[in-house]
Amino acid sequence: MTLNELEQAVAEPRTHADRSDWTWEQIRAEFPVLRQSIDGHPLSYLDNAASSQMPQEVIDRLTWYQSAEHSNVHRGVHTLSQKATDAYEKAREKVARFINAPDSAQCIFTRGATEGVNLVMHGWGRKFVEEGDEIIVTALEHHANIVPWQMLCEEKGATLKVIPMTDAGELVVDELPTLLSDKTKMVCVSHVSNALGTVNPVEDIIEQAHAHGVPVLVDGCQAVPHMKVDVQALDADFYVFSGHKMCGPTGIGILYGKRELLEAMNPFMGGGDMIRTVTFEKTEYAPIPHKFEAGTPSILAVVGLGAAIDYLESIGMDRIARREAELLEYATQRIEELDFIRILGTAPNKASVISFEVLGVHPHDVGTILDTEGVAIRAGHHCAQPVMDRLGVPATARASLAFYNNKDDVDALIGALQTVKDIFG
């Protein structure tokens, strides 16, 4: 089959550079998964904090790559390998532009944010943290930004300290000065809480940590899909996020780091594509970013992430943030009208997450009943058991919104919650 014949069999995806004046219903129509029904009810997908949905343009880009461009990257001189390499490295440039990184070489492809945190823990932490040192995390962290640092502390004889949170789900940042010391080696904080939606004051935390010469790792999983992020303006030392929460595929994430920190780190894995020279006596590593990308990467997922960034930018991150703020306000008002529900996490500055409990009903039962009416939410501890412990609950129900949701989705949630009340009396 010639390339022309292939192009006829699989259409090369069309891209739209500007959706800034599209209606939200036009944009919603680009998500094929949202057209389906569950048990006869239109799907209302409100589990975006766990994983977002993918527009047709990203799906088409994945299909086109696999149909017409797939090969291994960096190693071949043939046309197809050069096409794959070009798509792979262009995606890196898109990532750098999206978060305003000074150089695309400072954006490392990982399998997700969890791997990004673990890469820093192994590459930086195991090299520089010693017995008696301290790592600071916050009470709002996802397990992915707690467990790796616990593992490091256990290995090195270091101590984990925690910035506490209030009943409303806000960090008590005033206590940070008492936690910072000359033993502190890293501060780790989520930009937005995945469990409660609290937008944390990372700029303040970074400024305080830097005043003590301490680097800061920011978990941006719940921030990057919902607001404009500028890693240089934040002055973040490390910033991690995942592709599948921002309309991209699973299995791909980003670790951004300041050049001097990345260059000082040891690689996490050894193997092909991360070396400059190898002898039986010594290996010289490749420069960043390739030093941290051993083996054949997830090329398809990288290309998909690049397409997802194109898609989000075609709408505009500021416009997305305004849309989700409106939906969050509407959903919060509607839920507050229900006297059998308590919202957990009432910080004034929140992203599009509402955690709640239906009084007297386990969250798993809530999620199961909502599903029978086509409403998809998450129920559980959301990989944030310390948050649940602090709030005195084993779990919550969590509705999380994206720009492609609408008020009908919220109304469907409210109607299904009324069903929960009717069933449990």
Tab-separated table of C-alpha atoms in Angstrom:
chain	number	residue	atom	x	y	z
A	1	MET	CA	0.000	0.000	0.000
A	2	THR	CA	1.376	3.390	-0.918
A	3	LEU	CA	1.242	6.330	1.469
A	4	ASN	CA	-1.505	7.832	-0.650
A	5	GLU	CA	-3.536	4.633	-0.377
A	6	LEU	CA	-2.917	4.587	3.356
A	7	GLU	CA	-4.079	8.172	3.628
A	8	GLN	CA	-7.296	7.190	1.883
A	9	ALA	CA	-7.802	4.253	4.257
A	10	VAL	CA	-7.035	6.244	7.410
A	11	ALA	CA	-7.771	9.930	7.241
A	12	GLU	CA	-4.978	12.185	8.525
A	13	PRO	CA	-6.475	14.021	11.494
A	14	ARG	CA	-7.652	17.566	11.017
A	15	THR	CA	-6.589	19.959	13.714
A	16	HIS	CA	-8.295	23.126	14.823
A	17	ALA	CA	-5.908	25.765	16.070
A	18	ASP	CA	-8.603	27.964	17.528
A	19	ARG	CA	-11.710	26.934	19.464
A	20	SER	CA	-11.786	30.114	21.507
A	21	ASP	CA	-15.169	31.115	20.063
A	22	TRP	CA	-16.749	27.651	19.960
A	23	THR	CA	-19.761	27.022	22.159
A	24	TRP	CA	-19.320	24.558	24.997
A	25	GLU	CA	-21.876	22.263	23.367
A	26	GLN	CA	-19.790	22.240	20.173
A	27	ILE	CA	-16.774	21.258	22.244
A	28	ARG	CA	-18.700	18.615	24.208
A	29	ALA	CA	-19.815	17.044	20.928
A	30	GLU	CA	-16.160	16.256	20.152
A	31	PHE	CA	-16.018	13.680	22.960
A	32	PRO	CA	-17.525	10.462	21.552
A	33	VAL	CA	-17.587	8.648	24.900
A	34	LEU	CA	-20.102	11.199	26.218
A	35	ARG	CA	-22.681	10.199	23.592
A	36	GLN	CA	-23.470	6.869	25.231
A	37	SER	CA	-26.158	5.916	27.738
A	38	ILE	CA	-25.842	3.877	30.930
A	39	ASP	CA	-28.929	1.845	31.854
A	40	GLY	CA	-31.017	4.074	29.614
A	41	HIS	CA	-29.694	7.322	31.073
A	42	PRO	CA	-27.372	9.746	29.243
A	43	LEU	CA	-23.854	9.418	30.643
A	44	SER	CA	-22.929	12.216	33.046
A	45	TYR	CA	-19.208	11.733	33.494
A	46	LEU	CA	-18.109	13.396	36.739
A	47	ASP	CA	-14.945	11.406	37.479
A	48	ASN	CA	-12.489	13.690	35.737
A	49	ALA	CA	-10.099	13.931	38.679
A	50	ALA	CA	-9.447	10.212	38.227
A	51	SER	CA	-9.148	10.334	34.445
A	52	SER	CA	-10.488	12.728	31.845
A	53	GLN	CA	-12.024	11.838	28.490
A	54	MET	CA	-10.400	12.138	25.092
A	55	PRO	CA	-11.689	14.278	22.179
A	56	GLN	CA	-11.921	12.852	18.673
A	57	GLU	CA	-8.971	14.959	17.516
A	58	VAL	CA	-6.643	13.226	19.985
A	59	ILE	CA	-8.082	9.804	19.127
A	60	ASP	CA	-7.522	10.516	15.423
A	61	ARG	CA	-3.929	11.607	16.088
A	62	LEU	CA	-3.229	8.343	17.901
A	63	THR	CA	-4.761	6.341	15.052
A	64	TRP	CA	-2.786	8.264	12.464
A	65	TYR	CA	0.508	7.809	14.303
A	66	GLN	CA	-0.024	4.075	14.655
A	67	SER	CA	-1.244	3.780	11.044
A	68	ALA	CA	1.306	5.934	9.247
A	69	GLU	CA	4.216	7.001	11.451
A	70	HIS	CA	5.033	4.302	13.991
A	71	SER	CA	8.615	3.202	14.422
A	72	ASN	CA	11.214	3.348	17.172
A	73	VAL	CA	12.699	6.740	17.991
A	74	HIS	CA	16.242	8.146	18.012
A	75	ARG	CA	17.871	5.041	16.529
A	76	GLY	CA	16.870	4.717	12.926
A	77	VAL	CA	18.023	6.514	9.814
A	78	HIS	CA	14.999	5.444	7.801
A	79	THR	CA	12.094	7.757	7.059
A	80	LEU	CA	9.618	6.181	9.410
A	81	SER	CA	11.955	6.375	12.401
A	82	GLN	CA	12.647	10.009	11.611
A	83	LYS	CA	8.908	10.693	11.488
A	84	ALA	CA	8.406	8.994	14.853
A	85	THR	CA	11.332	10.863	16.365
A	86	ASP	CA	10.044	14.141	15.003
A	87	ALA	CA	6.561	13.527	16.476
A	88	TYR	CA	8.082	12.452	19.809
A	89	GLU	CA	10.388	15.458	20.192
A	90	LYS	CA	7.769	17.929	18.941
A	91	ALA	CA	5.517	16.692	21.747
A	92	ARG	CA	8.276	17.543	24.212
A	93	GLU	CA	8.450	21.052	22.792
A	94	LYS	CA	4.669	21.375	23.209
A	95	VAL	CA	4.956	20.335	26.857
A	96	ALA	CA	7.656	22.936	27.467
A	97	ARG	CA	5.535	25.646	25.841
A	98	PHE	CA	2.435	24.564	27.788
A	99	ILE	CA	4.061	24.965	31.218
A	100	ASN	CA	6.529	27.675	30.131
A	101	ALA	CA	9.606	25.573	30.809
A	102	PRO	CA	12.759	27.397	29.689
A	103	ASP	CA	14.017	24.399	27.689
A	104	SER	CA	12.256	21.270	26.417
A	105	ALA	CA	15.271	19.246	27.610
A	106	GLN	CA	14.036	19.932	31.150
A	107	CYS	CA	10.808	18.007	30.452
A	108	ILE	CA	11.285	14.274	31.088
A	109	PHE	CA	8.748	11.773	29.790
A	110	THR	CA	7.604	9.341	32.475
A	111	ARG	CA	4.726	6.880	32.760
A	112	GLY	CA	2.852	9.348	34.939
A	113	ALA	CA	3.171	11.720	37.868
A	114	THR	CA	3.807	8.838	40.277
A	115	GLU	CA	6.866	7.791	38.298
A	116	GLY	CA	7.979	11.428	38.200
A	117	VAL	CA	7.938	11.669	42.008
A	118	ASN	CA	9.711	8.330	42.295
A	119	LEU	CA	12.321	9.426	39.769
A	120	VAL	CA	13.164	12.447	41.929
A	121	MET	CA	13.142	10.345	45.085
A	122	HIS	CA	15.576	7.810	43.599
A	123	GLY	CA	17.667	10.161	41.471
A	124	TRP	CA	17.907	13.140	43.809
A	125	GLY	CA	16.812	11.901	47.215
A	126	ARG	CA	18.977	8.768	47.387
A	127	LYS	CA	21.981	10.832	46.333
A	128	PHE	CA	21.583	13.851	48.604
A	129	VAL	CA	19.420	12.887	51.625
A	130	GLU	CA	21.318	11.507	54.620
A	131	GLU	CA	20.588	10.245	58.120
A	132	GLY	CA	19.023	12.939	60.287
A	133	ASP	CA	17.725	14.978	57.324
A	134	GLU	CA	14.079	15.961	56.985
A	135	ILE	CA	11.491	15.907	54.182
A	136	ILE	CA	8.321	18.023	54.437
A	137	VAL	CA	5.036	16.958	52.844
A	138	THR	CA	1.521	18.262	53.438
A	139	ALA	CA	-1.619	16.765	54.955
A	140	LEU	CA	-3.372	17.094	51.580
A	141	GLU	CA	-1.044	14.898	49.546
A	142	HIS	CA	-1.963	12.012	47.277
A	143	HIS	CA	-0.240	8.786	48.339
A	144	ALA	CA	2.082	9.220	45.340
A	145	ASN	CA	3.641	12.233	47.056
A	146	ILE	CA	3.862	10.563	50.476
A	147	VAL	CA	4.906	6.930	50.055
A	148	PRO	CA	8.100	7.495	48.003
A	149	TRP	CA	9.345	9.979	50.618
A	150	GLN	CA	8.489	7.560	53.446
A	151	MET	CA	10.502	4.889	51.638
A	152	LEU	CA	13.432	7.303	51.352
A	153	CYS	CA	13.204	8.286	55.020
A	154	GLU	CA	13.163	4.643	56.111
A	155	GLU	CA	16.179	3.863	53.937
A	156	LYS	CA	18.214	6.888	55.005
A	157	GLY	CA	17.105	7.363	58.604
A	158	ALA	CA	15.519	10.706	57.728
A	159	THR	CA	12.325	12.196	59.177
A	160	LEU	CA	9.049	13.022	57.410
A	161	LYS	CA	7.315	16.183	58.613
A	162	VAL	CA	3.793	17.283	57.678
A	163	ILE	CA	2.195	20.701	57.097
A	164	PRO	CA	-1.230	20.279	58.780
A	165	MET	CA	-4.633	21.187	57.358
A	166	THR	CA	-7.763	22.815	58.774
A	167	ASP	CA	-11.285	21.366	58.990
A	168	ALA	CA	-12.066	23.250	55.767
A	169	GLY	CA	-9.248	21.482	53.950
A	170	GLU	CA	-6.770	24.353	53.792
A	171	LEU	CA	-3.079	23.984	54.590
A	172	VAL	CA	-1.864	25.730	57.749
A	173	VAL	CA	0.993	27.403	55.933
A	174	ASP	CA	1.749	29.532	59.003
A	175	GLU	CA	3.314	26.422	60.522
A	176	LEU	CA	5.784	25.961	57.686
A	177	PRO	CA	8.441	28.257	59.272
A	178	THR	CA	8.454	26.044	62.359
A	179	LEU	CA	8.933	22.932	60.202
A	180	LEU	CA	11.743	24.265	58.010
A	181	SER	CA	15.256	23.856	59.393
A	182	ASP	CA	18.822	23.390	58.257
A	183	LYS	CA	18.027	19.670	58.101
A	184	THR	CA	15.220	20.097	55.545
A	185	LYS	CA	16.174	18.669	52.144
A	186	MET	CA	12.907	18.835	50.195
A	187	VAL	CA	9.359	20.205	50.432
A	188	CYS	CA	6.678	18.280	48.503
A	189	VAL	CA	3.236	19.791	47.898
A	190	SER	CA	0.276	19.262	45.592
A	191	HIS	CA	-0.789	22.271	43.550
A	192	VAL	CA	-4.453	21.202	43.878
A	193	SER	CA	-5.797	18.563	46.263
A	194	ASN	CA	-7.216	15.584	44.365
A	195	ALA	CA	-9.445	14.668	47.326
A	196	LEU	CA	-10.970	18.071	48.145
A	197	GLY	CA	-10.097	20.401	45.280
A	198	THR	CA	-8.240	22.905	47.467
A	199	VAL	CA	-5.876	25.119	45.485
A	200	ASN	CA	-2.788	25.302	47.661
A	201	PRO	CA	-0.653	28.463	47.977
A	202	VAL	CA	2.338	26.881	46.285
A	203	GLU	CA	3.924	30.241	45.433
A	204	ASP	CA	4.092	31.108	49.139
A	205	ILE	CA	5.357	27.647	50.091
A	206	ILE	CA	8.050	27.738	47.404
A	207	GLU	CA	9.168	31.220	48.476
A	208	GLN	CA	9.456	30.154	52.121
A	209	ALA	CA	11.326	26.952	51.230
A	210	HIS	CA	13.729	28.781	48.945
A	211	ALA	CA	14.496	31.279	51.709
A	212	HIS	CA	16.022	28.267	53.504
A	213	GLY	CA	17.696	26.977	50.334
A	214	VAL	CA	15.278	24.033	50.112
A	215	PRO	CA	13.985	22.765	46.724
A	216	VAL	CA	10.272	22.126	46.199
A	217	LEU	CA	8.535	19.373	44.240
A	218	VAL	CA	4.986	20.254	43.119
A	219	ASP	CA	2.440	17.579	42.185
A	220	GLY	CA	0.495	19.345	39.437
A	221	CYS	CA	-1.807	16.499	38.366
A	222	GLN	CA	-4.993	18.326	39.343
A	223	ALA	CA	-3.758	21.778	38.310
A	224	VAL	CA	-2.374	21.442	34.789
A	225	PRO	CA	-5.709	20.331	33.212
A	226	HIS	CA	-7.672	23.148	34.843
A	227	MET	CA	-5.578	26.334	34.917
A	228	LYS	CA	-2.624	27.994	33.248
A	229	VAL	CA	0.597	26.801	34.891
A	230	ASP	CA	3.907	28.626	34.565
A	231	VAL	CA	6.730	26.703	36.224
A	232	GLN	CA	9.119	29.645	35.902
A	233	ALA	CA	6.683	32.077	37.530
A	234	LEU	CA	6.125	29.544	40.335
A	235	ASP	CA	9.889	29.030	40.568
A	236	ALA	CA	9.137	25.315	41.082
A	237	ASP	CA	12.219	23.115	41.264
A	238	PHE	CA	10.326	19.994	40.171
A	239	TYR	CA	6.792	19.798	38.737
A	240	VAL	CA	5.045	16.527	37.822
A	241	PHE	CA	1.760	15.724	36.071
A	242	SER	CA	-0.013	12.993	34.086
A	243	GLY	CA	-1.386	12.974	30.550
A	244	HIS	CA	-4.589	11.026	31.171
A	245	LYS	CA	-6.022	13.758	33.397
A	246	MET	CA	-5.700	16.331	30.587
A	247	CYS	CA	-7.500	14.615	27.682
A	248	GLY	CA	-4.451	12.518	26.781
A	249	PRO	CA	-3.690	8.791	27.005
A	250	THR	CA	-2.744	6.800	30.084
A	251	GLY	CA	0.856	5.741	30.574
A	252	ILE	CA	2.461	9.122	29.990
A	253	GLY	CA	3.484	11.894	32.359
A	254	ILE	CA	5.995	14.680	32.769
A	255	LEU	CA	8.717	15.499	35.236
A	256	TYR	CA	9.871	19.081	34.794
A	257	GLY	CA	12.999	20.054	36.702
A	258	LYS	CA	15.484	22.884	36.899
A	259	ARG	CA	18.469	22.049	34.745
A	260	GLU	CA	21.072	22.098	37.501
A	261	LEU	CA	19.002	19.723	39.646
A	262	LEU	CA	18.297	17.295	36.802
A	263	GLU	CA	21.952	17.269	35.788
A	264	ALA	CA	22.992	16.538	39.376
A	265	MET	CA	20.579	13.615	39.695
A	266	ASN	CA	21.447	9.996	39.110
A	267	PRO	CA	19.374	8.155	36.492
A	268	PHE	CA	16.518	6.010	37.782
A	269	MET	CA	16.994	3.245	35.225
A	270	GLY	CA	19.915	2.127	33.071
A	271	GLY	CA	19.703	0.758	29.559
A	272	GLY	CA	19.549	1.775	25.933
A	273	ASP	CA	19.014	5.352	24.726
A	274	MET	CA	20.195	6.931	28.012
A	275	ILE	CA	23.924	6.594	27.394
A	276	ARG	CA	26.642	8.449	25.512
A	277	THR	CA	29.240	5.656	25.698
A	278	VAL	CA	29.410	2.224	27.321
A	279	THR	CA	32.446	0.080	28.082
A	280	PHE	CA	32.809	-2.727	30.599
A	281	GLU	CA	34.725	-0.308	32.785
A	282	LYS	CA	32.399	2.703	32.707
A	283	THR	CA	29.223	4.189	31.262
A	284	GLU	CA	28.899	7.848	30.375
A	285	TYR	CA	25.300	9.009	30.478
A	286	ALA	CA	23.539	11.026	27.777
A	287	PRO	CA	22.599	14.607	28.635
A	288	ILE	CA	19.100	15.444	29.866
A	289	PRO	CA	16.384	14.559	29.034
A	290	HIS	CA	17.574	11.256	27.588
A	291	LYS	CA	19.571	10.364	30.709
A	292	PHE	CA	16.238	9.578	32.365
A	293	GLU	CA	14.490	7.845	29.461
A	294	ALA	CA	16.088	4.392	29.263
A	295	GLY	CA	14.626	1.874	26.831
A	296	THR	CA	11.947	2.291	24.200
A	297	PRO	CA	9.510	4.894	25.480
A	298	SER	CA	5.744	4.964	25.143
A	299	ILE	CA	5.922	6.825	21.839
A	300	LEU	CA	2.225	6.589	21.016
A	301	ALA	CA	1.263	8.028	24.396
A	302	VAL	CA	3.770	10.866	24.003
A	303	VAL	CA	2.287	11.778	20.613
A	304	GLY	CA	-1.187	11.636	22.167
A	305	LEU	CA	-0.096	13.941	24.985
A	306	GLY	CA	1.145	16.428	22.409
A	307	ALA	CA	-2.220	16.300	20.638
A	308	ALA	CA	-4.041	16.795	23.956
A	309	ILE	CA	-1.969	19.911	24.646
A	310	ASP	CA	-2.826	21.244	21.175
A	311	TYR	CA	-6.484	20.611	21.944
A	312	LEU	CA	-6.484	22.374	25.328
A	313	GLU	CA	-4.570	25.325	23.904
A	314	SER	CA	-7.074	25.623	21.052
A	315	ILE	CA	-9.750	26.327	23.694
A	316	GLY	CA	-7.538	28.397	25.991
A	317	MET	CA	-6.609	27.534	29.576
A	318	ASP	CA	-8.005	30.777	30.978
A	319	ARG	CA	-11.340	30.055	29.277
A	320	ILE	CA	-11.301	26.492	30.626
A	321	ALA	CA	-10.647	27.791	34.150
A	322	ARG	CA	-13.575	30.221	33.933
A	323	ARG	CA	-15.907	27.530	32.580
A	324	GLU	CA	-15.035	25.086	35.347
A	325	ALA	CA	-15.365	27.772	38.030
A	326	GLU	CA	-18.915	28.440	36.825
A	327	LEU	CA	-19.768	24.739	36.879
A	328	LEU	CA	-18.231	24.327	40.339
A	329	GLU	CA	-20.272	27.228	41.702
A	330	TYR	CA	-23.479	25.828	40.216
A	331	ALA	CA	-22.812	22.288	41.465
A	332	THR	CA	-21.900	23.516	44.951
A	333	GLN	CA	-25.113	25.564	45.186
A	334	ARG	CA	-27.259	22.631	44.025
A	335	ILE	CA	-25.636	20.192	46.463
A	336	GLU	CA	-25.919	22.635	49.358
A	337	GLU	CA	-29.697	22.667	48.760
A	338	LEU	CA	-29.794	18.999	49.824
A	339	ASP	CA	-30.047	18.775	53.622
A	340	PHE	CA	-28.944	15.122	53.664
A	341	ILE	CA	-25.525	15.878	52.208
A	342	ARG	CA	-22.371	17.314	53.782
A	343	ILE	CA	-19.609	18.744	51.615
A	344	LEU	CA	-16.067	17.988	52.804
A	345	GLY	CA	-13.499	20.547	51.771
A	346	THR	CA	-14.866	24.080	51.862
A	347	ALA	CA	-11.775	26.135	51.138
A	348	PRO	CA	-12.625	29.398	49.343
A	349	ASN	CA	-10.086	28.708	46.594
A	350	LYS	CA	-10.988	25.417	44.944
A	351	ALA	CA	-10.690	23.719	41.584
A	352	SER	CA	-13.534	21.674	40.126
A	353	VAL	CA	-13.789	18.926	42.783
A	354	ILE	CA	-16.617	18.383	45.285
A	355	SER	CA	-16.149	15.708	47.932
A	356	PHE	CA	-19.243	14.908	49.950
A	357	GLU	CA	-21.025	12.337	52.058
A	358	VAL	CA	-24.676	11.363	51.984
A	359	LEU	CA	-25.459	11.190	55.692
A	360	GLY	CA	-25.907	7.591	56.837
A	361	VAL	CA	-24.940	6.033	53.488
A	362	HIS	CA	-21.556	4.564	52.607
A	363	PRO	CA	-19.934	6.344	49.627
A	364	HIS	CA	-19.608	3.070	47.708
A	365	ASP	CA	-23.391	2.605	47.903
A	366	VAL	CA	-23.811	6.188	46.732
A	367	GLY	CA	-21.539	5.609	43.749
A	368	THR	CA	-23.284	2.346	42.821
A	369	ILE	CA	-26.762	3.899	42.872
A	370	LEU	CA	-25.606	6.955	40.932
A	371	ASP	CA	-24.180	4.667	38.260
A	372	THR	CA	-27.628	3.123	37.676
A	373	GLU	CA	-28.780	6.599	36.657
A	374	GLY	CA	-25.821	7.225	34.355
A	375	VAL	CA	-23.834	9.403	36.770
A	376	ALA	CA	-20.167	8.428	37.079
A	377	ILE	CA	-18.424	9.651	40.222
A	378	ARG	CA	-15.614	8.248	42.400
A	379	ALA	CA	-16.132	6.769	45.855
A	380	GLY	CA	-13.329	5.871	48.240
A	381	HIS	CA	-10.332	7.433	49.937
A	382	HIS	CA	-9.000	8.816	46.620
A	383	CYS	CA	-5.442	7.664	47.445
A	384	ALA	CA	-5.480	10.242	50.235
A	385	GLN	CA	-6.075	8.246	53.409
A	386	PRO	CA	-4.413	10.863	55.665
A	387	VAL	CA	-6.974	13.404	54.393
A	388	MET	CA	-9.805	11.006	55.258
A	389	ASP	CA	-8.290	10.384	58.714
A	390	ARG	CA	-8.018	14.123	59.333
A	391	LEU	CA	-11.687	14.622	58.401
A	392	GLY	CA	-12.799	11.604	60.445
A	393	VAL	CA	-14.359	9.682	57.551
A	394	PRO	CA	-13.343	6.391	55.897
A	395	ALA	CA	-14.157	7.650	52.422
A	396	THR	CA	-16.096	10.249	50.447
A	397	ALA	CA	-18.086	10.461	47.265
A	398	ARG	CA	-16.347	12.773	44.808
A	399	ALA	CA	-17.752	14.571	41.783
A	400	SER	CA	-15.096	16.207	39.620
A	401	LEU	CA	-15.887	18.461	36.691
A	402	ALA	CA	-14.237	19.214	33.379
A	403	PHE	CA	-14.892	21.915	30.793
A	404	TYR	CA	-16.951	19.509	28.646
A	405	ASN	CA	-19.456	18.951	31.456
A	406	ASN	CA	-22.613	21.042	31.594
A	407	LYS	CA	-25.429	21.914	33.981
A	408	ASP	CA	-27.411	18.902	32.771
A	409	ASP	CA	-24.659	16.687	34.209
A	410	VAL	CA	-24.951	18.485	37.545
A	411	ASP	CA	-28.745	18.224	37.490
A	412	ALA	CA	-28.457	14.492	36.774
A	413	LEU	CA	-26.190	14.185	39.829
A	414	ILE	CA	-28.708	16.009	42.001
A	415	GLY	CA	-31.561	13.805	40.764
A	416	ALA	CA	-29.575	10.624	41.391
A	417	LEU	CA	-28.653	11.796	44.903
A	418	GLN	CA	-32.358	12.236	45.597
A	419	THR	CA	-32.784	8.589	44.543
A	420	VAL	CA	-30.132	7.591	47.079
A	421	LYS	CA	-32.114	9.355	49.777
A	422	ASP	CA	-35.349	7.696	48.660
A	423	ILE	CA	-33.767	4.233	48.795
A	424	PHE	CA	-32.142	4.643	52.197
A	425	GLY	CA	-34.996	6.657	53.662
